[in-house]
């Protein structure tokens, strides 16, 4: 039941934010009483803290699995990151042509002043954590001969992390996933043409574009 409560809470927080989030909404969705929800989570602050920390940890783990995979190319890692974003986006935007919120991290950042210190710390640690994974992936790409030796690791990591870390607001502003996909593709093209060992053979347009977008 705790896991079911947290799943529903995650969705409601994404849709309505912290201020619009109520235990009564969870009870209604699960056909339970408010008292039953309070039995598992005494306060709204406690539930939101646990949901945020679990979500951030799960997302960071997914990024770690993608970017530290020694068998995947840099282009493949960008494509997998884009696909992961798309999977979460489409859950809340099934037509693919709307800008509804879909990222709990983006949603909770706008409500940080209302969160517990532990939840705020989890959100603040997310960016540096994924940046360390991306930096490691770029260093590996240089060692494997995908990128030239002079490829600037910190600059490239900063750019891709900025896109990934702002994925939610980008789709909301654009009203679709298309703009985010264009940004990932543009980054891959620039890296490939400026620092790729064999830019013509590694065309990101062929390997990165999402087929259903």
mmCIF file of C-alpha atoms in Angstrom:
data_model
loop_
_atom_site.group_PDB
_atom_site.id
_atom_site.type_symbol
_atom_site.label_atom_id
_atom_site.label_comp_id
_atom_site.label_asym_id
_atom_site.label_seq_id
_atom_site.Cartn_x
_atom_site.Cartn_y
_atom_site.Cartn_z
ATOM 1 C CA UNK A 1 0.000 0.000 0.000
ATOM 2 C CA UNK A 2 2.852 2.398 0.731
ATOM 3 C CA UNK A 3 4.165 1.919 -2.803
ATOM 4 C CA UNK A 4 0.705 2.440 -4.300
ATOM 5 C CA UNK A 5 0.293 5.621 -2.276
ATOM 6 C CA UNK A 6 3.684 6.887 -3.468
ATOM 7 C CA UNK A 7 2.869 6.083 -7.102
ATOM 8 C CA UNK A 8 -0.378 8.050 -6.951
ATOM 9 C CA UNK A 9 1.308 10.849 -5.002
ATOM 10 C CA UNK A 10 4.001 11.144 -7.675
ATOM 11 C CA UNK A 11 1.414 11.565 -10.411
ATOM 12 C CA UNK A 12 -0.650 14.054 -8.429
ATOM 13 C CA UNK A 13 2.419 16.116 -7.543
ATOM 14 C CA UNK A 14 3.448 16.271 -11.202
ATOM 15 C CA UNK A 15 -0.062 17.310 -12.238
ATOM 16 C CA UNK A 16 -0.914 19.742 -9.433
ATOM 17 C CA UNK A 17 2.316 20.710 -7.675
ATOM 18 C CA UNK A 18 2.835 20.818 -3.928
ATOM 19 C CA UNK A 19 0.144 23.410 -3.237
ATOM 20 C CA UNK A 20 -2.550 21.474 -5.093
ATOM 21 C CA UNK A 21 -1.639 18.129 -3.535
ATOM 22 C CA UNK A 22 -4.075 16.658 -0.967
ATOM 23 C CA UNK A 23 -4.271 13.389 0.973
ATOM 24 C CA UNK A 24 -7.958 13.342 0.079
ATOM 25 C CA UNK A 25 -7.089 13.076 -3.618
ATOM 26 C CA UNK A 26 -4.921 10.016 -2.938
ATOM 27 C CA UNK A 27 -7.644 8.411 -0.827
ATOM 28 C CA UNK A 28 -10.176 8.983 -3.589
ATOM 29 C CA UNK A 29 -7.930 7.509 -6.288
ATOM 30 C CA UNK A 30 -7.204 4.412 -4.182
ATOM 31 C CA UNK A 31 -10.740 4.059 -2.784
ATOM 32 C CA UNK A 32 -9.381 4.393 0.737
ATOM 33 C CA UNK A 33 -10.049 6.733 3.636
ATOM 34 C CA UNK A 34 -7.843 9.688 4.513
ATOM 35 C CA UNK A 35 -7.143 7.948 7.832
ATOM 36 C CA UNK A 36 -5.712 4.983 5.927
ATOM 37 C CA UNK A 37 -3.333 7.267 4.013
ATOM 38 C CA UNK A 38 -2.280 8.960 7.265
ATOM 39 C CA UNK A 39 -1.623 5.552 8.804
ATOM 40 C CA UNK A 40 1.165 4.995 6.273
ATOM 41 C CA UNK A 41 2.370 8.626 6.052
ATOM 42 C CA UNK A 42 1.683 10.839 9.042
ATOM 43 C CA UNK A 43 2.103 14.154 7.238
ATOM 44 C CA UNK A 44 2.070 15.608 3.765
ATOM 45 C CA UNK A 45 5.668 16.746 4.266
ATOM 46 C CA UNK A 46 6.810 13.214 5.086
ATOM 47 C CA UNK A 47 5.090 11.704 2.031
ATOM 48 C CA UNK A 48 6.362 14.351 -0.366
ATOM 49 C CA UNK A 49 9.903 14.055 1.006
ATOM 50 C CA UNK A 50 9.938 10.289 0.457
ATOM 51 C CA UNK A 51 8.407 10.584 -3.021
ATOM 52 C CA UNK A 52 10.868 13.276 -4.122
ATOM 53 C CA UNK A 53 13.933 11.490 -2.742
ATOM 54 C CA UNK A 54 12.919 8.172 -4.341
ATOM 55 C CA UNK A 55 12.142 9.819 -7.687
ATOM 56 C CA UNK A 56 15.434 11.712 -7.790
ATOM 57 C CA UNK A 57 17.391 8.598 -6.813
ATOM 58 C CA UNK A 58 15.642 6.528 -9.467
ATOM 59 C CA UNK A 59 16.216 9.125 -12.171
ATOM 60 C CA UNK A 60 19.883 9.531 -11.225
ATOM 61 C CA UNK A 61 20.287 5.744 -11.332
ATOM 62 C CA UNK A 62 18.786 5.663 -14.814
ATOM 63 C CA UNK A 63 21.213 8.352 -15.993
ATOM 64 C CA UNK A 64 24.083 6.463 -14.398
ATOM 65 C CA UNK A 65 23.104 3.260 -16.210
ATOM 66 C CA UNK A 66 22.909 5.099 -19.529
ATOM 67 C CA UNK A 67 26.014 7.261 -19.327
ATOM 68 C CA UNK A 68 28.376 4.814 -17.633
ATOM 69 C CA UNK A 69 27.596 2.000 -20.070
ATOM 70 C CA UNK A 70 30.994 1.235 -21.594
ATOM 71 C CA UNK A 71 29.448 -0.653 -24.523
ATOM 72 C CA UNK A 72 27.322 2.225 -25.837
ATOM 73 C CA UNK A 73 28.578 5.048 -28.055
ATOM 74 C CA UNK A 74 28.133 8.695 -27.110
ATOM 75 C CA UNK A 75 25.397 9.054 -29.754
ATOM 76 C CA UNK A 76 23.600 6.041 -28.303
ATOM 77 C CA UNK A 77 23.755 7.539 -24.821
ATOM 78 C CA UNK A 78 22.230 10.784 -26.076
ATOM 79 C CA UNK A 79 19.500 8.800 -27.862
ATOM 80 C CA UNK A 80 18.775 6.735 -24.743
ATOM 81 C CA UNK A 81 18.547 9.877 -22.608
ATOM 82 C CA UNK A 82 16.166 11.431 -25.111
ATOM 83 C CA UNK A 83 14.120 8.225 -25.174
ATOM 84 C CA UNK A 84 13.946 8.156 -21.377
ATOM 85 C CA UNK A 85 12.667 11.739 -21.375
ATOM 86 C CA UNK A 86 10.164 10.886 -24.090
ATOM 87 C CA UNK A 87 8.823 7.904 -22.140
ATOM 88 C CA UNK A 88 8.066 10.090 -19.137
ATOM 89 C CA UNK A 89 6.736 12.940 -21.291
ATOM 90 C CA UNK A 90 4.293 10.738 -23.218
ATOM 91 C CA UNK A 91 2.777 9.385 -19.988
ATOM 92 C CA UNK A 92 1.365 12.850 -19.271
ATOM 93 C CA UNK A 93 1.138 13.999 -22.904
ATOM 94 C CA UNK A 94 -0.214 10.980 -24.799
ATOM 95 C CA UNK A 95 -0.837 12.892 -28.050
ATOM 96 C CA UNK A 96 2.777 14.081 -28.117
ATOM 97 C CA UNK A 97 1.572 17.595 -28.929
ATOM 98 C CA UNK A 98 0.900 19.140 -25.530
ATOM 99 C CA UNK A 99 3.027 20.794 -22.870
ATOM 100 C CA UNK A 100 1.668 19.317 -19.651
ATOM 101 C CA UNK A 101 4.178 18.894 -16.799
ATOM 102 C CA UNK A 102 5.773 15.437 -16.705
ATOM 103 C CA UNK A 103 8.925 15.775 -14.619
ATOM 104 C CA UNK A 104 8.566 15.653 -10.843
ATOM 105 C CA UNK A 105 12.039 17.161 -10.498
ATOM 106 C CA UNK A 106 11.104 20.210 -12.563
ATOM 107 C CA UNK A 107 7.760 20.520 -10.782
ATOM 108 C CA UNK A 108 9.230 20.335 -7.276
ATOM 109 C CA UNK A 109 12.025 22.787 -8.056
ATOM 110 C CA UNK A 110 9.374 25.463 -8.440
ATOM 111 C CA UNK A 111 8.042 24.534 -4.980
ATOM 112 C CA UNK A 112 11.392 24.151 -3.212
ATOM 113 C CA UNK A 113 10.569 26.672 -0.512
ATOM 114 C CA UNK A 114 7.742 24.376 0.658
ATOM 115 C CA UNK A 115 9.798 21.174 0.854
ATOM 116 C CA UNK A 116 11.763 19.655 3.709
ATOM 117 C CA UNK A 117 15.517 20.192 3.841
ATOM 118 C CA UNK A 118 16.116 16.563 2.821
ATOM 119 C CA UNK A 119 13.920 16.880 -0.273
ATOM 120 C CA UNK A 120 15.572 20.170 -1.270
ATOM 121 C CA UNK A 121 19.003 18.595 -0.891
ATOM 122 C CA UNK A 122 18.014 15.705 -3.159
ATOM 123 C CA UNK A 123 16.890 18.128 -5.870
ATOM 124 C CA UNK A 124 20.051 20.228 -5.543
ATOM 125 C CA UNK A 125 22.312 17.177 -5.761
ATOM 126 C CA UNK A 126 20.689 15.859 -8.942
ATOM 127 C CA UNK A 127 22.403 18.190 -11.423
ATOM 128 C CA UNK A 128 25.976 17.622 -10.158
ATOM 129 C CA UNK A 129 25.344 13.862 -10.001
ATOM 130 C CA UNK A 130 24.283 13.512 -13.625
ATOM 131 C CA UNK A 131 27.031 15.900 -14.719
ATOM 132 C CA UNK A 132 29.639 13.578 -13.213
ATOM 133 C CA UNK A 133 28.179 10.666 -15.207
ATOM 134 C CA UNK A 134 28.170 12.650 -18.443
ATOM 135 C CA UNK A 135 31.747 13.814 -17.886
ATOM 136 C CA UNK A 136 32.841 10.199 -17.408
ATOM 137 C CA UNK A 137 31.063 9.238 -20.644
ATOM 138 C CA UNK A 138 32.808 11.974 -22.631
ATOM 139 C CA UNK A 139 36.204 10.992 -21.222
ATOM 140 C CA UNK A 140 35.456 7.389 -22.202
ATOM 141 C CA UNK A 141 34.426 8.473 -25.721
ATOM 142 C CA UNK A 142 37.811 10.170 -26.104
ATOM 143 C CA UNK A 143 39.642 7.067 -24.894
ATOM 144 C CA UNK A 144 37.654 4.863 -27.292
ATOM 145 C CA UNK A 145 38.491 7.128 -30.231
ATOM 146 C CA UNK A 146 34.957 8.453 -30.800
ATOM 147 C CA UNK A 147 36.027 12.011 -30.007
ATOM 148 C CA UNK A 148 39.217 13.915 -30.719
ATOM 149 C CA UNK A 149 41.723 14.390 -27.924
ATOM 150 C CA UNK A 150 41.022 18.129 -27.726
ATOM 151 C CA UNK A 151 37.287 17.705 -27.119
ATOM 152 C CA UNK A 152 36.497 19.945 -24.092
ATOM 153 C CA UNK A 153 35.034 17.589 -21.503
ATOM 154 C CA UNK A 154 33.621 20.188 -19.114
ATOM 155 C CA UNK A 155 32.088 22.346 -21.854
ATOM 156 C CA UNK A 156 30.404 19.400 -23.568
ATOM 157 C CA UNK A 157 29.132 17.985 -20.281
ATOM 158 C CA UNK A 158 27.708 21.369 -19.296
ATOM 159 C CA UNK A 159 25.749 21.615 -22.551
ATOM 160 C CA UNK A 160 24.169 18.157 -22.495
ATOM 161 C CA UNK A 161 23.372 18.367 -18.777
ATOM 162 C CA UNK A 162 21.722 21.753 -19.311
ATOM 163 C CA UNK A 163 19.420 20.190 -21.892
ATOM 164 C CA UNK A 164 18.652 17.077 -19.833
ATOM 165 C CA UNK A 165 18.239 19.031 -16.593
ATOM 166 C CA UNK A 166 15.775 21.443 -18.232
ATOM 167 C CA UNK A 167 13.878 18.862 -20.289
ATOM 168 C CA UNK A 168 10.568 19.429 -18.501
ATOM 169 C CA UNK A 169 10.405 23.225 -18.913
ATOM 170 C CA UNK A 170 11.585 22.931 -22.543
ATOM 171 C CA UNK A 171 8.637 20.724 -23.527
ATOM 172 C CA UNK A 172 6.224 22.866 -21.533
ATOM 173 C CA UNK A 173 7.384 26.041 -23.278
ATOM 174 C CA UNK A 174 7.286 24.389 -26.711
ATOM 175 C CA UNK A 175 3.981 22.598 -26.175
ATOM 176 C CA UNK A 176 5.410 19.352 -27.573
ATOM 177 C CA UNK A 177 8.405 17.044 -27.371
ATOM 178 C CA UNK A 178 9.738 18.163 -30.761
ATOM 179 C CA UNK A 179 11.791 21.101 -29.467
ATOM 180 C CA UNK A 180 13.590 18.944 -26.909
ATOM 181 C CA UNK A 181 14.392 16.377 -29.592
ATOM 182 C CA UNK A 182 15.769 19.144 -31.827
ATOM 183 C CA UNK A 183 18.058 20.331 -29.018
ATOM 184 C CA UNK A 184 19.444 16.849 -28.410
ATOM 185 C CA UNK A 185 20.007 16.401 -32.153
ATOM 186 C CA UNK A 186 21.643 19.826 -32.491
ATOM 187 C CA UNK A 187 24.027 19.057 -29.636
ATOM 188 C CA UNK A 188 24.939 15.704 -31.170
ATOM 189 C CA UNK A 189 25.545 17.303 -34.595
ATOM 190 C CA UNK A 190 27.803 19.995 -33.157
ATOM 191 C CA UNK A 191 29.838 17.499 -31.133
ATOM 192 C CA UNK A 192 30.074 15.127 -34.084
ATOM 193 C CA UNK A 193 31.190 17.753 -36.603
ATOM 194 C CA UNK A 194 33.528 19.622 -34.259
ATOM 195 C CA UNK A 195 35.137 16.755 -32.376
ATOM 196 C CA UNK A 196 34.040 13.456 -33.950
ATOM 197 C CA UNK A 197 36.772 11.223 -35.356
ATOM 198 C CA UNK A 198 34.597 10.194 -38.301
ATOM 199 C CA UNK A 199 31.733 12.708 -38.552
ATOM 200 C CA UNK A 200 30.276 11.435 -41.831
ATOM 201 C CA UNK A 201 29.978 7.841 -40.606
ATOM 202 C CA UNK A 202 28.404 8.861 -37.298
ATOM 203 C CA UNK A 203 25.500 10.976 -38.483
ATOM 204 C CA UNK A 204 23.311 11.630 -35.403
ATOM 205 C CA UNK A 205 20.230 12.261 -37.592
ATOM 206 C CA UNK A 206 20.272 8.566 -38.536
ATOM 207 C CA UNK A 207 20.789 7.136 -35.085
ATOM 208 C CA UNK A 208 19.080 9.559 -32.702
ATOM 209 C CA UNK A 209 15.731 10.684 -34.122
ATOM 210 C CA UNK A 210 12.723 9.173 -32.397
ATOM 211 C CA UNK A 211 10.579 7.244 -34.854
ATOM 212 C CA UNK A 212 7.173 8.186 -33.355
ATOM 213 C CA UNK A 213 7.738 11.877 -32.968
#
